[in-house]
Amino acid sequence: MKFVTKVILIAGLSYIAEQFFPWWSVVICAFLVNVLLPTKGFNAFISGFLGVGLLWLVFAWMIDSNTGSILTEKIAQLFELNQSGLVVAATGLVGGITGGFAALTGNVLRTINRKEPVKPGYYK
Amino acid sequence: MKIFGFVISLIITLALTIALSVKIGSVPPLGYFLDPFHGFWQNAESEEPYIDPTLAASVLQPVEVVYDSLLIPHIFAENEYDLYWAQGYVQASHRLWQMEFVTHVAAGRVSEIVGERALEFDRAQRRKGLTFAAENSWKQVQKNDTARQMLEAYSDGINAYIENLTYQDYPVEYKLLNYQPEPWHPLKSSLLLKYMADYLAGGDEDVENTNGLKLFGKESMDRYFPVFLPGREPVIPTEYDWPFEATPIDTPRVTYRDNTLYTETIEEPNPDNGSNNWAVSGSRTQSGNPLLANDPHLGLDLPSIWYLVQLKAPGVNVFGATLPGSPGVVIGFNDSIAWGVTNARRDVKDWYKITFTNDTKDEYEFGSRRLKTQQRIESIKIRGADTFYDTVIYTHYGPVVYDQSFPKESSTTVPLNYAMKWVAHDPSEEVITFYELNRARNYEDYVEALGHYRSPAQNFAFASTSGDIAMWVQGAFPVKWRGQGRYLMDGGRPEQEWKVLIPYDHNAHILNPERGFVSSANQVPVDTTYPYYIYDHSYEHFRNRRINNQLSRTRQATPRQMMELQNDVYNQMAADILPMMLDSLDLSVLSPEGRDMYDILRRWNYQNTIGQAAPAAFRAWWRALRTEIWDEFTAEEITLDLPTNAATIYIMQQFPNDTIFDSKQTSSQETLNDLIQESFQKAQTKIQDWEEEQGQTIHWGDYKSTSIQHMLQLEPFSVKNLPVGGGRSIVSANSERHGASWKMIVELSEAVQAWGVYPGGQSGNPGSYFYTNMVDAWAKGEYFPIKFYQYPEDNPTTVMARQTIQPSSAD
């Protein structure tokens, strides 16, 4: 549950942050959420990966859909990808990987000071 | 251990974030670029564009902007400041990147954006003196309050738009190249017009002619490069009686002593830049109202060169094509008149050899005097490298373009120490011409408006609702003695310099001619009876004759017939020479495929339609033949022009036994027939190779392959291989990368009606449905009816969106 909360928090905070700040604000959001709510290492990475990755993927996909891929296709060709879907995927991936590492960093920072890792299933 | 893990994780995170925030090679910062909230995703538009219905800005009174279904803005303002402010704002909202990029190109500032690889290009642009010319023009225009205010209002509007932008709003090209828009300045509008002057009147062949003179002699130059050809149809008909005495001029004795053979010159504009226009008097139209047509031929580029707009304010209600970057309508119509332009070719750029008196080049000889030079230091900023400082010497003639440091490539031979004298360098105020034409009510207003026009010289066609039609070949044309400027000249001899211009009312013009129509297609403007010396290295000889031929057969002209004529794909040049070429072939030595090609050409109807093979076969054959005939001109490294197609045909028909047909490269003696035969075989091979490579039978559409290219040459932002017919020297002048950039037909009925189309769209955004939405119609030869509103409330079913610009509260 904590995991899902983190993902939602990261996605939500990133969304709000991006209304005011450039793209790297997602790094700060993923980092902060994990400092405040640490979990196991791999778990943390995935929380950031999914939090930012899904946020970017969903919004990119929505834009792609609303615009009939008009620009996505051209950008795909520009980067020598054959399908516009790959651009959507790349967007999700770039956001996800960056978010993942930011999350991991926050998590490790927090758990340096703790004696034991949080048990999975801590929150019921 | 954990601290170590933290440090690693932190380093990776930071490294990733930084790597995704900077440009790496040609890849934009991917973090910024792919971010759905700020990156390229924000440039994608849905089919229904979103237009802010109200906007608060620094206008003086409310402005209404009505967008029709083609995203053409119809601007209704209460005063002139607001009108041009709004034109600036709206144009910037659709074409900002184009406006800035084109003016950077003109100013030689491309290195600022793309880095060192553009340095030599920028140096050439600087040395041509385009910014120098723009500065002179802006100084001149500022003396006219109305014009200055117009340019300042326009600039304010553009800047108001730019000020509101953040990264997420930038056009996608800024995001790709990773830079930002800079503030606009009225000087840039002058730069844009000088860019067009360079584009249309920046060509000259003086170096090539001089090389030709040295290699072949004066007699050959006169014979193979004639200005007046038999069968010519000048813009102003031959029978016209010139009602004035020409300004007298003495012809000095000149010997061209320069013995150098030059191998290179700076890049020339496309020689195909040209256009068609015509106006038909009410006496020859079905409705009794005059008809006017214009289709300027320019490079097929994206974003489109032209942008359509309607401007209405007290005293003006005009619709037409504008050039993003300059205010006012350049080609269009209002309630009373319509006008259009074609390039009026004339040699207005000449070169003078400067004899410096010392190595520091601060003085040069001029007759018995010594004149001082000026130095202009061009600072060329380079992205990712140090600023480059280029010192250019200016003489009273103009800039010394080539010197020891330019061009950089030392293996070429260029005209060192020659200064360029070009009419476009002088102070000018063309923007006032457009201002006045936009408001003109009649012929007198049109004449008055043209008085402010210098460069690039244009054939201005005119028609009015009161029934007049006219043509005026207007520009700054130096009074020259016979032959002056055709070759490089001696800057130390004052008698070789041109000093005065042909007085404005001596420029060739005609009002309501007997034949009932006026037309121009870049042909020779006048016949030999005109009392001034006319010279250009290349005048059109085919499109004009076809247009006149069609117009003289039309007694009850309709707008539809005007459209058909603009779409005409008849190959006049083929009609002129192909029968003779076919008759000269020895069929007995042809292969079966050769016989097939011969049959196809024999049966051809001279229409360059996309489905036919004959246009391709003819072109391949003609090109091979022309190259073989003039092989002496291509044999060496030396920069030389080939005689034009028209001149070649003239020599073939009038002098079939001329020695030029004997190839100097072979020991045997060739005749014209031999060359015709050989080139036929070459063409046949070329066609067969093409068919093998493409895996299909040859046809004109794919062989010509007309495409419209984005200015950065990015393929995904371009349109390739359009199914459109025509070709060079054909009325529908669409070639590979060149064609009718705007097509307009106007009927001067009491309520003026018009139709138009261009190969692109109003939006410069590749992510918009209005980027290339008119291309298909253009390729098919279709036209859109132009909406010309009197009031913002007119014709509501044709309106797609409305926007009100409100004055914001004073600060």
Short mmCIF file of N, CA and C in Angstrom, two decimals, chain B residues 485-631:
data_model
loop_
_atom_site.label_atom_id
_atom_site.label_comp_id
_atom_site.label_asym_id
_atom_site.label_seq_id
_atom_site.Cartn_x
_atom_site.Cartn_y
_atom_site.Cartn_z
N GLY B 485 28.27 47.01 -67.73
CA GLY B 485 27.87 46.14 -66.64
C GLY B 485 27.77 44.68 -67.00
N ARG B 486 27.95 44.39 -68.27
CA ARG B 486 27.87 43.00 -68.67
C ARG B 486 29.12 42.25 -68.24
N TYR B 487 30.21 43.02 -68.17
CA TYR B 487 31.49 42.42 -67.78
C TYR B 487 32.02 43.16 -66.56
N LEU B 488 33.05 42.59 -65.93
CA LEU B 488 33.69 43.25 -64.80
C LEU B 488 34.31 44.55 -65.29
N MET B 489 34.29 45.55 -64.42
CA MET B 489 34.77 46.87 -64.86
C MET B 489 35.90 47.38 -63.99
N ASP B 490 36.49 48.49 -64.45
CA ASP B 490 37.65 49.06 -63.78
C ASP B 490 37.21 50.16 -62.83
N GLY B 491 37.36 49.93 -61.55
CA GLY B 491 36.92 50.90 -60.56
C GLY B 491 37.75 52.16 -60.51
N GLY B 492 38.89 52.17 -61.19
CA GLY B 492 39.73 53.35 -61.20
C GLY B 492 39.31 54.35 -62.27
N ARG B 493 38.39 53.97 -63.12
CA ARG B 493 37.96 54.83 -64.23
C ARG B 493 36.55 55.34 -64.00
N PRO B 494 36.41 56.59 -63.62
CA PRO B 494 35.09 57.13 -63.29
C PRO B 494 34.07 57.00 -64.43
N GLU B 495 34.54 57.02 -65.67
CA GLU B 495 33.56 56.96 -66.77
C GLU B 495 32.87 55.60 -66.85
N GLN B 496 33.39 54.59 -66.11
CA GLN B 496 32.75 53.27 -66.16
C GLN B 496 31.69 53.09 -65.08
N GLU B 497 31.58 54.10 -64.23
CA GLU B 497 30.60 53.95 -63.15
C GLU B 497 29.24 54.48 -63.57
N TRP B 498 28.20 53.75 -63.24
CA TRP B 498 26.86 54.29 -63.52
C TRP B 498 26.44 55.19 -62.38
N LYS B 499 25.79 56.29 -62.74
CA LYS B 499 25.53 57.32 -61.74
C LYS B 499 24.07 57.66 -61.58
N VAL B 500 23.32 57.76 -62.70
CA VAL B 500 21.93 58.18 -62.56
C VAL B 500 21.00 57.02 -62.89
N LEU B 501 19.79 57.16 -62.36
CA LEU B 501 18.78 56.15 -62.63
C LEU B 501 17.88 56.64 -63.76
N ILE B 502 17.28 55.69 -64.44
CA ILE B 502 16.26 56.03 -65.43
C ILE B 502 15.13 56.71 -64.67
N PRO B 503 14.71 57.92 -65.09
CA PRO B 503 13.63 58.60 -64.36
C PRO B 503 12.42 57.69 -64.27
N TYR B 504 11.75 57.78 -63.16
CA TYR B 504 10.62 56.91 -62.89
C TYR B 504 9.62 56.86 -64.05
N ASP B 505 9.23 58.03 -64.58
CA ASP B 505 8.21 57.90 -65.63
C ASP B 505 8.78 57.52 -66.99
N HIS B 506 10.10 57.28 -67.07
CA HIS B 506 10.64 56.69 -68.28
C HIS B 506 10.70 55.17 -68.18
N ASN B 507 10.46 54.64 -66.98
CA ASN B 507 10.40 53.19 -66.86
C ASN B 507 9.23 52.69 -67.68
N ALA B 508 9.42 51.58 -68.34
CA ALA B 508 8.40 51.08 -69.27
C ALA B 508 7.08 50.84 -68.55
N HIS B 509 6.01 51.40 -69.11
CA HIS B 509 4.70 51.16 -68.52
C HIS B 509 3.62 51.37 -69.59
N ILE B 510 2.46 50.85 -69.30
CA ILE B 510 1.37 50.98 -70.26
C ILE B 510 0.04 50.97 -69.52
N LEU B 511 -0.91 51.74 -70.02
CA LEU B 511 -2.25 51.81 -69.42
C LEU B 511 -3.27 51.50 -70.50
N ASN B 512 -4.17 50.57 -70.20
CA ASN B 512 -5.27 50.21 -71.12
C ASN B 512 -4.81 50.04 -72.57
N PRO B 513 -3.95 49.06 -72.83
CA PRO B 513 -3.46 48.85 -74.19
C PRO B 513 -4.58 48.40 -75.12
N GLU B 514 -4.38 48.62 -76.40
CA GLU B 514 -5.35 48.25 -77.44
C GLU B 514 -5.73 46.78 -77.38
N ARG B 515 -4.74 45.93 -77.13
CA ARG B 515 -5.02 44.50 -77.22
C ARG B 515 -5.90 44.00 -76.07
N GLY B 516 -6.15 44.86 -75.06
CA GLY B 516 -7.12 44.50 -74.04
C GLY B 516 -6.60 43.65 -72.91
N PHE B 517 -5.29 43.42 -72.87
CA PHE B 517 -4.74 42.73 -71.71
C PHE B 517 -3.28 43.14 -71.54
N VAL B 518 -2.78 42.99 -70.33
CA VAL B 518 -1.36 43.17 -70.04
C VAL B 518 -0.88 41.85 -69.44
N SER B 519 0.38 41.54 -69.65
CA SER B 519 0.90 40.31 -69.05
C SER B 519 2.41 40.42 -68.88
N SER B 520 2.95 39.66 -67.95
CA SER B 520 4.41 39.56 -67.84
C SER B 520 4.78 38.22 -67.27
N ALA B 521 5.94 37.72 -67.71
CA ALA B 521 6.44 36.43 -67.21
C ALA B 521 7.95 36.47 -67.26
N ASN B 522 8.54 37.53 -66.71
CA ASN B 522 9.99 37.69 -66.64
C ASN B 522 10.68 37.77 -67.99
N GLN B 523 9.93 38.16 -69.03
CA GLN B 523 10.58 38.26 -70.33
C GLN B 523 11.21 39.65 -70.48
N VAL B 524 11.82 39.87 -71.64
CA VAL B 524 12.43 41.16 -71.90
C VAL B 524 11.33 42.23 -71.79
N PRO B 525 11.61 43.33 -71.08
CA PRO B 525 10.52 44.25 -70.77
C PRO B 525 10.03 45.05 -71.98
N VAL B 526 10.95 45.34 -72.89
CA VAL B 526 10.63 46.21 -74.01
C VAL B 526 11.32 45.69 -75.25
N ASP B 527 10.98 46.32 -76.37
CA ASP B 527 11.67 45.94 -77.59
C ASP B 527 12.84 46.89 -77.83
N THR B 528 13.55 46.72 -78.94
CA THR B 528 14.75 47.51 -79.21
C THR B 528 14.45 48.98 -79.44
N THR B 529 13.19 49.32 -79.60
CA THR B 529 12.81 50.71 -79.82
C THR B 529 12.93 51.54 -78.54
N TYR B 530 12.99 50.89 -77.40
CA TYR B 530 13.07 51.61 -76.12
C TYR B 530 14.40 52.35 -76.06
N PRO B 531 14.37 53.64 -75.70
CA PRO B 531 15.59 54.45 -75.83
C PRO B 531 16.64 54.25 -74.73
N TYR B 532 16.50 53.27 -73.85
CA TYR B 532 17.54 53.01 -72.86
C TYR B 532 18.10 51.62 -73.07
N TYR B 533 19.35 51.42 -72.63
CA TYR B 533 19.99 50.12 -72.77
C TYR B 533 19.43 49.15 -71.73
N ILE B 534 19.01 47.98 -72.20
CA ILE B 534 18.44 46.95 -71.33
C ILE B 534 19.36 45.75 -71.37
N TYR B 535 19.68 45.20 -70.19
CA TYR B 535 20.45 43.97 -70.22
C TYR B 535 20.12 43.10 -69.01
N ASP B 536 19.91 41.83 -69.28
CA ASP B 536 19.94 40.80 -68.23
C ASP B 536 20.47 39.55 -68.91
N HIS B 537 21.10 38.66 -68.14
CA HIS B 537 21.70 37.50 -68.79
C HIS B 537 20.66 36.45 -69.20
N SER B 538 19.44 36.59 -68.69
CA SER B 538 18.46 35.55 -69.02
C SER B 538 17.03 36.05 -68.96
N TYR B 539 16.42 36.20 -70.10
CA TYR B 539 15.02 36.59 -70.16
C TYR B 539 14.18 35.40 -70.60
N GLU B 540 12.99 35.29 -70.03
CA GLU B 540 12.06 34.22 -70.37
C GLU B 540 11.61 34.37 -71.83
N HIS B 541 11.45 33.23 -72.50
CA HIS B 541 11.07 33.30 -73.92
C HIS B 541 9.88 32.39 -74.22
N PHE B 542 9.41 31.64 -73.24
CA PHE B 542 8.38 30.65 -73.54
C PHE B 542 7.08 30.90 -72.81
N ARG B 543 7.13 31.11 -71.49
CA ARG B 543 5.88 31.28 -70.73
C ARG B 543 5.10 32.49 -71.22
N ASN B 544 5.83 33.56 -71.51
CA ASN B 544 5.16 34.79 -71.93
C ASN B 544 4.41 34.59 -73.24
N ARG B 545 5.03 33.86 -74.18
CA ARG B 545 4.38 33.66 -75.47
C ARG B 545 3.13 32.79 -75.32
N ARG B 546 3.22 31.79 -74.46
CA ARG B 546 2.07 30.92 -74.25
C ARG B 546 0.93 31.71 -73.61
N ILE B 547 1.26 32.53 -72.60
CA ILE B 547 0.24 33.31 -71.92
C ILE B 547 -0.44 34.26 -72.91
N ASN B 548 0.36 34.97 -73.68
CA ASN B 548 -0.22 35.91 -74.65
C ASN B 548 -1.06 35.19 -75.69
N ASN B 549 -0.56 34.03 -76.11
CA ASN B 549 -1.29 33.22 -77.09
C ASN B 549 -2.68 32.86 -76.56
N GLN B 550 -2.72 32.40 -75.33
CA GLN B 550 -4.00 32.00 -74.74
C GLN B 550 -4.89 33.20 -74.48
N LEU B 551 -4.31 34.30 -74.00
CA LEU B 551 -5.13 35.46 -73.70
C LEU B 551 -5.70 36.09 -74.96
N SER B 552 -4.93 36.07 -76.05
CA SER B 552 -5.47 36.70 -77.27
C SER B 552 -6.59 35.88 -77.89
N ARG B 553 -6.68 34.58 -77.54
CA ARG B 553 -7.79 33.80 -78.06
C ARG B 553 -9.05 33.95 -77.21
N THR B 554 -8.91 34.55 -76.04
CA THR B 554 -10.03 34.58 -75.10
C THR B 554 -10.76 35.89 -75.23
N ARG B 555 -12.02 35.82 -75.62
CA ARG B 555 -12.79 37.06 -75.80
C ARG B 555 -13.77 37.27 -74.67
N GLN B 556 -14.12 36.18 -73.99
CA GLN B 556 -15.12 36.23 -72.92
C GLN B 556 -14.52 35.58 -71.69
N ALA B 557 -13.45 36.18 -71.21
CA ALA B 557 -12.70 35.53 -70.13
C ALA B 557 -13.51 35.41 -68.86
N THR B 558 -13.32 34.28 -68.17
CA THR B 558 -13.96 34.05 -66.88
C THR B 558 -12.87 33.73 -65.87
N PRO B 559 -13.18 33.86 -64.56
CA PRO B 559 -12.19 33.47 -63.56
C PRO B 559 -11.72 32.03 -63.75
N ARG B 560 -12.62 31.15 -64.13
CA ARG B 560 -12.24 29.75 -64.32
C ARG B 560 -11.18 29.62 -65.41
N GLN B 561 -11.32 30.40 -66.46
CA GLN B 561 -10.32 30.34 -67.53
C GLN B 561 -8.97 30.87 -67.06
N MET B 562 -9.00 31.85 -66.16
CA MET B 562 -7.75 32.37 -65.61
C MET B 562 -7.06 31.28 -64.79
N MET B 563 -7.88 30.51 -64.05
CA MET B 563 -7.31 29.41 -63.27
C MET B 563 -6.70 28.37 -64.20
N GLU B 564 -7.42 28.08 -65.29
CA GLU B 564 -6.91 27.08 -66.24
C GLU B 564 -5.58 27.55 -66.83
N LEU B 565 -5.49 28.84 -67.06
CA LEU B 565 -4.24 29.33 -67.63
C LEU B 565 -3.10 29.25 -66.62
N GLN B 566 -3.38 29.55 -65.36
CA GLN B 566 -2.33 29.41 -64.35
C GLN B 566 -1.90 27.95 -64.21
N ASN B 567 -2.82 27.03 -64.50
CA ASN B 567 -2.53 25.60 -64.39
C ASN B 567 -2.04 24.99 -65.71
N ASP B 568 -1.87 25.84 -66.71
CA ASP B 568 -1.51 25.35 -68.04
C ASP B 568 -0.15 24.65 -68.02
N VAL B 569 -0.10 23.44 -68.59
CA VAL B 569 1.14 22.68 -68.58
C VAL B 569 1.68 22.45 -70.00
N TYR B 570 1.30 23.32 -70.93
CA TYR B 570 1.77 23.19 -72.31
C TYR B 570 3.26 23.52 -72.38
N ASN B 571 4.03 22.68 -73.01
CA ASN B 571 5.47 22.85 -73.10
C ASN B 571 5.82 23.60 -74.39
N GLN B 572 5.82 24.91 -74.29
CA GLN B 572 6.09 25.76 -75.46
C GLN B 572 7.47 25.50 -76.04
N MET B 573 8.44 25.29 -75.18
CA MET B 573 9.80 25.05 -75.66
C MET B 573 9.86 23.78 -76.49
N ALA B 574 9.18 22.73 -76.03
CA ALA B 574 9.16 21.48 -76.80
C ALA B 574 8.48 21.72 -78.14
N ALA B 575 7.39 22.49 -78.12
CA ALA B 575 6.69 22.77 -79.37
C ALA B 575 7.61 23.49 -80.35
N ASP B 576 8.50 24.33 -79.81
CA ASP B 576 9.41 25.11 -80.66
C ASP B 576 10.47 24.25 -81.32
N ILE B 577 10.99 23.27 -80.62
CA ILE B 577 12.21 22.62 -81.13
C ILE B 577 12.11 21.10 -81.33
N LEU B 578 11.19 20.46 -80.64
CA LEU B 578 11.15 19.00 -80.74
C LEU B 578 10.92 18.48 -82.16
N PRO B 579 10.00 19.09 -82.94
CA PRO B 579 9.83 18.56 -84.31
C PRO B 579 11.15 18.51 -85.08
N MET B 580 11.93 19.57 -84.97
CA MET B 580 13.20 19.60 -85.68
C MET B 580 14.14 18.52 -85.16
N MET B 581 14.14 18.29 -83.86
CA MET B 581 15.01 17.26 -83.30
C MET B 581 14.58 15.87 -83.79
N LEU B 582 13.29 15.63 -83.80
CA LEU B 582 12.80 14.32 -84.23
C LEU B 582 13.08 14.12 -85.72
N ASP B 583 12.89 15.18 -86.52
CA ASP B 583 13.14 15.06 -87.95
C ASP B 583 14.60 14.76 -88.24
N SER B 584 15.50 15.20 -87.35
CA SER B 584 16.93 15.02 -87.61
C SER B 584 17.44 13.64 -87.23
N LEU B 585 16.62 12.83 -86.58
CA LEU B 585 17.11 11.53 -86.11
C LEU B 585 17.20 10.52 -87.25
N ASP B 586 18.24 9.72 -87.18
CA ASP B 586 18.37 8.60 -88.09
C ASP B 586 17.74 7.40 -87.38
N LEU B 587 16.53 7.03 -87.82
CA LEU B 587 15.80 5.99 -87.10
C LEU B 587 16.40 4.61 -87.31
N SER B 588 17.11 4.43 -88.40
CA SER B 588 17.59 3.09 -88.72
C SER B 588 18.58 2.56 -87.70
N VAL B 589 19.24 3.44 -86.97
CA VAL B 589 20.24 2.94 -86.01
C VAL B 589 19.68 2.81 -84.58
N LEU B 590 18.41 3.09 -84.43
CA LEU B 590 17.84 3.02 -83.08
C LEU B 590 17.47 1.59 -82.71
N SER B 591 17.61 1.29 -81.43
CA SER B 591 17.15 -0.01 -80.91
C SER B 591 15.62 0.02 -80.82
N PRO B 592 15.00 -1.13 -80.58
CA PRO B 592 13.54 -1.13 -80.41
C PRO B 592 13.07 -0.19 -79.30
N GLU B 593 13.82 -0.14 -78.18
CA GLU B 593 13.44 0.77 -77.11
C GLU B 593 13.58 2.21 -77.58
N GLY B 594 14.60 2.45 -78.40
CA GLY B 594 14.79 3.78 -78.96
C GLY B 594 13.62 4.15 -79.86
N ARG B 595 13.17 3.20 -80.68
CA ARG B 595 12.02 3.46 -81.54
C ARG B 595 10.80 3.80 -80.69
N ASP B 596 10.65 3.07 -79.56
CA ASP B 596 9.51 3.34 -78.68
C ASP B 596 9.56 4.77 -78.17
N MET B 597 10.75 5.15 -77.71
CA MET B 597 10.88 6.51 -77.16
C MET B 597 10.60 7.52 -78.27
N TYR B 598 11.07 7.25 -79.46
CA TYR B 598 10.81 8.16 -80.60
C TYR B 598 9.30 8.29 -80.84
N ASP B 599 8.61 7.13 -80.84
CA ASP B 599 7.16 7.15 -81.08
C ASP B 599 6.43 7.97 -80.02
N ILE B 600 6.83 7.74 -78.77
CA ILE B 600 6.18 8.47 -77.67
C ILE B 600 6.34 9.97 -77.87
N LEU B 601 7.55 10.37 -78.25
CA LEU B 601 7.80 11.80 -78.44
C LEU B 601 7.04 12.35 -79.64
N ARG B 602 6.97 11.57 -80.71
CA ARG B 602 6.23 12.00 -81.91
C ARG B 602 4.76 12.22 -81.61
N ARG B 603 4.21 11.34 -80.80
CA ARG B 603 2.76 11.40 -80.56
C ARG B 603 2.41 12.37 -79.45
N TRP B 604 3.41 12.88 -78.79
CA TRP B 604 3.18 13.72 -77.62
C TRP B 604 2.37 14.97 -77.97
N ASN B 605 1.47 15.37 -77.05
CA ASN B 605 0.64 16.57 -77.24
C ASN B 605 1.25 17.80 -76.58
N TYR B 606 2.52 17.71 -76.18
CA TYR B 606 3.25 18.81 -75.54
C TYR B 606 2.68 19.23 -74.20
N GLN B 607 1.93 18.32 -73.57
CA GLN B 607 1.41 18.62 -72.24
C GLN B 607 2.31 17.94 -71.21
N ASN B 608 2.82 18.72 -70.26
CA ASN B 608 3.65 18.13 -69.19
C ASN B 608 2.77 17.65 -68.04
N THR B 609 1.97 16.62 -68.32
CA THR B 609 1.11 16.06 -67.28
C THR B 609 1.89 14.96 -66.55
N ILE B 610 1.44 14.66 -65.33
CA ILE B 610 2.24 13.76 -64.51
C ILE B 610 2.28 12.33 -65.02
N GLY B 611 1.26 11.91 -65.74
CA GLY B 611 1.21 10.51 -66.14
C GLY B 611 2.00 10.17 -67.39
N GLN B 612 2.44 11.19 -68.12
CA GLN B 612 3.07 10.90 -69.42
C GLN B 612 4.56 10.65 -69.31
N ALA B 613 5.08 9.87 -70.22
CA ALA B 613 6.52 9.59 -70.28
C ALA B 613 7.25 10.64 -71.13
N ALA B 614 6.53 11.18 -72.14
CA ALA B 614 7.19 12.10 -73.08
C ALA B 614 7.87 13.30 -72.43
N PRO B 615 7.25 13.97 -71.44
CA PRO B 615 7.95 15.12 -70.84
C PRO B 615 9.30 14.73 -70.27
N ALA B 616 9.40 13.58 -69.67
CA ALA B 616 10.67 13.13 -69.09
C ALA B 616 11.67 12.84 -70.20
N ALA B 617 11.20 12.15 -71.24
CA ALA B 617 12.08 11.82 -72.35
C ALA B 617 12.60 13.09 -73.02
N PHE B 618 11.69 14.05 -73.21
CA PHE B 618 12.12 15.31 -73.83
C PHE B 618 13.16 16.01 -72.98
N ARG B 619 12.89 16.09 -71.69
CA ARG B 619 13.83 16.81 -70.85
C ARG B 619 15.21 16.14 -70.85
N ALA B 620 15.21 14.83 -70.73
CA ALA B 620 16.49 14.13 -70.71
C ALA B 620 17.24 14.37 -72.01
N TRP B 621 16.51 14.32 -73.12
CA TRP B 621 17.13 14.52 -74.43
C TRP B 621 17.63 15.95 -74.59
N TRP B 622 16.80 16.90 -74.23
CA TRP B 622 17.20 18.30 -74.40
C TRP B 622 18.42 18.63 -73.55
N ARG B 623 18.41 18.15 -72.32
CA ARG B 623 19.54 18.46 -71.43
C ARG B 623 20.84 17.88 -71.98
N ALA B 624 20.73 16.62 -72.44
CA ALA B 624 21.93 15.99 -72.99
C ALA B 624 22.40 16.77 -74.21
N LEU B 625 21.46 17.18 -75.05
CA LEU B 625 21.82 17.90 -76.28
C LEU B 625 22.46 19.25 -75.95
N ARG B 626 21.84 19.96 -75.04
CA ARG B 626 22.37 21.29 -74.69
C ARG B 626 23.77 21.19 -74.11
N THR B 627 23.99 20.19 -73.28
CA THR B 627 25.32 19.99 -72.71
C THR B 627 26.33 19.67 -73.80
N GLU B 628 25.92 18.85 -74.77
CA GLU B 628 26.85 18.49 -75.85
C GLU B 628 27.16 19.68 -76.75
N ILE B 629 26.14 20.46 -77.04
CA ILE B 629 26.36 21.61 -77.91
C ILE B 629 27.36 22.57 -77.29
N TRP B 630 27.19 22.81 -76.00
CA TRP B 630 28.02 23.80 -75.33
C TRP B 630 29.13 23.16 -74.52
N ASP B 631 29.65 22.04 -74.98
CA ASP B 631 30.66 21.36 -74.17
C ASP B 631 31.89 22.22 -73.91
#
